[in-house]
Amino acid sequence: MRVGLFGGTFDPPHLGHLVTAVNVRQALKLDLVILMVANDPWQKNETREVACAADRLAMVQAAIHGVEGLVAGDDEIKRGGPSFTTDTLTTLSAKYPDAQLFTIVGDDAAAKFGTWQRAGEIAKQSTLVVVDRPGSPLVPPSEFVWNRVEVPRLEVSSTDLRARFVDGRPLDYLISAGVLEVIADRGLYGVPKS
Ligand code: ATP
Ligand code: MG
């Protein structure tokens, strides 16, 4: 079995995440790509308020609903505390004992890979996969082996989507309809509860 771990804050999940997940899955012949929702994104939570983990998980579940081979991961939420990828890979290797694991990241995340907790462990536990995002090329640390997969470069980010909620600009097509429903149901990002 070949299992991809695509971790993120997913605040909110968007088309860039989904297009990346399905294309990496096809390119590397992965059985599953797990969109793993960070419980406590420790590199982010000091700088801004992050939607609660349960809401972000509900949005990812809606995003992947009906998409073959994509799974919403709640292992980091179940574990609690700060989310370290190396711990998640340990959990996944127990869950999928014979699986080859792949850690999938965008180039912005890959460029900061050296700051991740026990990055060397992650590189031993899994095959590292990087996809380019639009913008200036970001170089992942060269002491690790990176497998680059070409995916459509979509200039979509959760940061831009959160700004769109604030400004009242459209989110249609950037985010799946099911995710917009969860946002309205739960009254996230300042959207009045439906
Ligand atoms: P934020 O703007 O809040 O940082 P984000 O859009 O970068 O949100 P994250 O949850 O931070 O989303 O990212 C999770 C993973 O998805 C990271 O590895 C990131 O590089 C990758 N990613 C995010 N957006 C894209 C995109 N448009 N194309 C490819 N990869 C992406
Ligand atoms: Mg990001």
Short mmCIF file of C-alpha atoms and ligand atoms in Angstrom, two decimals:
data_model
loop_
_atom_site.label_atom_id
_atom_site.label_comp_id
_atom_site.label_asym_id
_atom_site.label_seq_id
_atom_site.Cartn_x
_atom_site.Cartn_y
_atom_site.Cartn_z
CA MET A 1 0.00 0.00 0.00
CA ARG A 2 1.14 3.56 -0.74
CA VAL A 3 -0.21 6.27 1.53
CA GLY A 4 0.26 10.03 1.21
CA LEU A 5 0.17 12.35 4.21
CA PHE A 6 -0.88 15.86 3.23
CA GLY A 7 -1.02 17.86 6.44
CA GLY A 8 -2.30 21.34 6.92
CA THR A 9 -4.26 23.81 8.95
CA PHE A 10 -7.03 23.83 6.32
CA ASP A 11 -8.46 27.11 7.61
CA PRO A 12 -10.36 26.71 5.27
CA PRO A 13 -9.57 23.86 2.81
CA HIS A 14 -9.67 25.02 -0.82
CA LEU A 15 -9.27 23.91 -4.41
CA GLY A 16 -5.47 24.23 -4.26
CA HIS A 17 -5.42 21.51 -1.60
CA LEU A 18 -7.80 19.22 -3.51
CA VAL A 19 -6.16 19.64 -6.90
CA THR A 20 -2.78 18.92 -5.30
CA ALA A 21 -4.06 15.82 -3.47
CA VAL A 22 -5.72 14.18 -6.47
CA ASN A 23 -2.84 14.94 -8.83
CA VAL A 24 -0.12 13.69 -6.48
CA ARG A 25 -2.21 10.61 -5.82
CA GLN A 26 -2.42 9.84 -9.52
CA ALA A 27 1.21 10.73 -10.31
CA LEU A 28 2.68 8.57 -7.53
CA LYS A 29 0.04 5.84 -7.70
CA LEU A 30 -0.97 6.33 -4.09
CA ASP A 31 -3.87 4.31 -2.73
CA LEU A 32 -4.81 7.08 -0.32
CA VAL A 33 -3.98 10.68 0.35
CA ILE A 34 -4.85 11.70 3.89
CA LEU A 35 -5.63 15.38 4.40
CA MET A 36 -4.48 15.51 8.00
CA VAL A 37 -5.97 18.32 10.03
CA ALA A 38 -3.42 19.84 12.41
CA ASN A 39 -4.71 19.96 15.96
CA ASP A 40 -2.48 22.76 17.06
CA PRO A 41 -0.55 24.28 14.15
CA TRP A 42 2.24 25.41 16.46
CA GLN A 43 4.01 27.46 13.80
CA LYS A 44 0.84 29.48 13.17
CA ASN A 45 -1.20 29.88 16.31
CA GLU A 46 0.83 32.66 17.88
CA THR A 47 0.21 35.03 15.00
CA ARG A 48 -3.55 34.76 14.39
CA GLU A 49 -6.69 33.07 15.59
CA VAL A 50 -7.19 29.67 13.94
CA ALA A 51 -10.65 28.10 13.55
CA CYS A 52 -11.10 25.27 16.07
CA ALA A 53 -9.89 21.82 15.07
CA ALA A 54 -13.39 20.30 15.00
CA ASP A 55 -14.61 22.96 12.56
CA ARG A 56 -11.55 22.53 10.33
CA LEU A 57 -12.06 18.74 10.34
CA ALA A 58 -15.74 19.17 9.38
CA MET A 59 -14.68 21.41 6.48
CA VAL A 60 -12.09 18.87 5.26
CA GLN A 61 -14.64 16.05 5.52
CA ALA A 62 -17.01 18.09 3.35
CA ALA A 63 -14.21 18.94 0.91
CA ILE A 64 -13.20 15.33 0.26
CA HIS A 65 -16.74 13.92 0.34
CA GLY A 66 -17.23 11.64 -2.65
CA VAL A 67 -13.65 12.04 -3.94
CA GLU A 68 -12.03 8.67 -4.52
CA GLY A 69 -8.80 8.06 -2.64
CA LEU A 70 -8.94 11.16 -0.44
CA VAL A 71 -9.45 10.78 3.29
CA ALA A 72 -9.86 13.33 6.11
CA GLY A 73 -7.37 12.57 8.89
CA ASP A 74 -8.22 13.19 12.55
CA ASP A 75 -5.22 11.46 14.16
CA GLU A 76 -3.54 14.73 15.14
CA ILE A 77 -6.76 16.01 16.72
CA LYS A 78 -7.19 12.73 18.62
CA ARG A 79 -3.59 12.91 19.83
CA GLY A 80 -4.06 16.51 21.02
CA GLY A 81 -1.33 19.03 21.71
CA PRO A 82 1.00 20.45 19.08
CA SER A 83 0.99 18.51 15.80
CA PHE A 84 4.33 17.09 14.75
CA THR A 85 4.45 15.22 11.45
CA THR A 86 6.95 12.66 12.71
CA ASP A 87 4.46 11.54 15.39
CA THR A 88 1.72 11.33 12.77
CA LEU A 89 3.89 9.16 10.52
CA THR A 90 4.47 6.85 13.49
CA THR A 91 0.71 6.59 13.97
CA LEU A 92 0.17 5.91 10.27
CA SER A 93 2.83 3.23 10.12
CA ALA A 94 1.03 1.41 12.94
CA LYS A 95 -2.31 1.84 11.16
CA TYR A 96 -0.96 0.75 7.76
CA PRO A 97 1.88 -1.63 8.74
CA ASP A 98 3.09 -2.51 5.25
CA ALA A 99 2.53 0.87 3.66
CA GLN A 100 5.10 3.09 2.05
CA LEU A 101 4.44 6.59 3.38
CA PHE A 102 4.79 9.87 1.47
CA THR A 103 4.85 13.33 3.07
CA ILE A 104 3.36 15.87 0.65
CA VAL A 105 4.02 19.59 1.01
CA GLY A 106 3.76 22.79 -1.02
CA ASP A 107 7.04 24.54 -1.75
CA ASP A 108 6.40 27.20 0.91
CA ALA A 109 6.16 24.49 3.55
CA ALA A 110 9.09 22.57 2.05
CA ALA A 111 11.29 25.69 2.22
CA LYS A 112 10.74 25.77 5.98
CA PHE A 113 11.18 22.03 6.42
CA GLY A 114 14.39 22.53 8.40
CA THR A 115 12.36 24.19 11.18
CA TRP A 116 9.98 21.23 11.56
CA GLN A 117 10.35 19.08 14.67
CA ARG A 118 12.70 16.14 14.00
CA ALA A 119 12.76 16.77 10.24
CA GLY A 120 15.44 14.09 9.81
CA GLU A 121 13.06 11.53 11.27
CA ILE A 122 10.31 12.54 8.82
CA ALA A 123 12.73 12.02 5.93
CA LYS A 124 13.55 8.52 7.20
CA GLN A 125 9.93 7.57 7.84
CA SER A 126 8.58 8.77 4.48
CA THR A 127 9.35 9.83 0.94
CA LEU A 128 9.27 13.63 0.68
CA VAL A 129 7.11 15.10 -2.06
CA VAL A 130 7.00 18.78 -3.00
CA VAL A 131 4.63 20.64 -5.32
CA ASP A 132 5.16 24.18 -6.57
CA ARG A 133 2.78 26.96 -5.69
CA PRO A 134 2.56 30.10 -7.83
CA GLY A 135 5.10 32.80 -7.14
CA SER A 136 8.84 32.89 -6.85
CA PRO A 137 10.45 29.48 -6.74
CA LEU A 138 11.14 28.39 -3.18
CA VAL A 139 13.97 25.97 -2.66
CA PRO A 140 13.58 23.08 -0.23
CA PRO A 141 16.60 22.29 1.97
CA SER A 142 19.07 20.33 -0.12
CA GLU A 143 20.16 17.94 2.63
CA PHE A 144 16.92 16.03 2.02
CA VAL A 145 15.81 14.14 -1.08
CA TRP A 146 12.71 15.76 -2.65
CA ASN A 147 10.40 14.26 -5.25
CA ARG A 148 8.82 17.04 -7.25
CA VAL A 149 5.36 16.46 -8.71
CA GLU A 150 3.89 18.88 -11.24
CA VAL A 151 0.35 19.94 -10.42
CA PRO A 152 -1.68 22.85 -11.81
CA ARG A 153 -0.39 25.94 -9.98
CA LEU A 154 -3.41 27.56 -8.46
CA GLU A 155 -3.03 30.89 -6.77
CA VAL A 156 -5.41 30.04 -3.96
CA SER A 157 -4.59 30.27 -0.28
CA SER A 158 -6.59 30.07 2.93
CA THR A 159 -5.20 33.51 3.82
CA ASP A 160 -6.73 35.03 0.68
CA LEU A 161 -10.01 33.20 1.28
CA ARG A 162 -10.25 34.52 4.85
CA ALA A 163 -9.69 38.04 3.48
CA ARG A 164 -12.49 37.44 0.96
CA PHE A 165 -14.93 36.62 3.77
CA VAL A 166 -14.00 39.90 5.47
CA ASP A 167 -14.35 41.97 2.28
CA GLY A 168 -17.44 40.17 0.97
CA ARG A 169 -15.70 39.12 -2.25
CA PRO A 170 -16.86 35.85 -3.91
CA LEU A 171 -15.46 32.50 -2.85
CA ASP A 172 -17.33 30.49 -5.47
CA TYR A 173 -15.22 27.85 -7.26
CA LEU A 174 -12.22 28.56 -5.01
CA ILE A 175 -13.78 26.45 -2.28
CA SER A 176 -16.19 23.53 -2.67
CA ALA A 177 -19.89 24.11 -2.20
CA GLY A 178 -19.98 21.55 0.63
CA VAL A 179 -17.32 23.48 2.54
CA LEU A 180 -19.27 26.72 2.11
CA GLU A 181 -22.29 24.93 3.62
CA VAL A 182 -20.28 23.89 6.69
CA ILE A 183 -19.04 27.48 7.04
CA ALA A 184 -22.61 28.79 6.92
CA ASP A 185 -23.95 26.05 9.25
CA ARG A 186 -21.29 26.79 11.85
CA GLY A 187 -21.09 30.54 11.33
CA LEU A 188 -17.34 30.51 10.64
CA TYR A 189 -15.25 33.44 9.33
CA GLY A 190 -17.90 35.94 10.36
CA VAL A 191 -20.53 34.40 8.06
CA PRO A 192 -23.96 34.67 9.71
CA LYS A 193 -25.22 31.25 10.85
CA SER A 194 -27.73 29.80 8.38
P1 ATP B 1 -2.57 29.77 4.88
O1 ATP B 1 -2.66 30.85 3.84
O2 ATP B 1 -3.47 29.98 6.06
O3 ATP B 1 -1.16 29.42 5.27
P2 ATP B 1 -2.65 27.64 2.93
O4 ATP B 1 -3.50 27.94 1.75
O5 ATP B 1 -1.17 27.81 2.79
O6 ATP B 1 -3.19 28.46 4.18
P3 ATP B 1 -2.24 25.37 4.59
O7 ATP B 1 -3.28 24.68 5.38
O8 ATP B 1 -1.28 26.27 5.28
O9 ATP B 1 -2.98 26.19 3.41
O10 ATP B 1 -1.41 24.34 3.71
C1 ATP B 1 -1.39 22.96 3.86
C2 ATP B 1 -0.48 22.39 2.78
O11 ATP B 1 -1.06 22.66 1.50
C3 ATP B 1 0.92 23.03 2.74
O12 ATP B 1 1.86 22.01 2.41
C4 ATP B 1 0.80 24.04 1.62
O13 ATP B 1 2.04 24.34 1.01
C5 ATP B 1 -0.13 23.31 0.66
N1 ATP B 1 -0.89 24.21 -0.20
C6 ATP B 1 -1.73 25.19 0.18
N2 ATP B 1 -2.27 25.82 -0.87
C7 ATP B 1 -1.75 25.22 -1.97
C8 ATP B 1 -1.93 25.44 -3.39
N3 ATP B 1 -2.69 26.41 -3.86
N4 ATP B 1 -1.23 24.62 -4.22
C9 ATP B 1 -0.43 23.65 -3.74
N5 ATP B 1 -0.23 23.41 -2.42
C10 ATP B 1 -0.88 24.18 -1.55
MG MG B 2 0.07 27.88 4.50
#
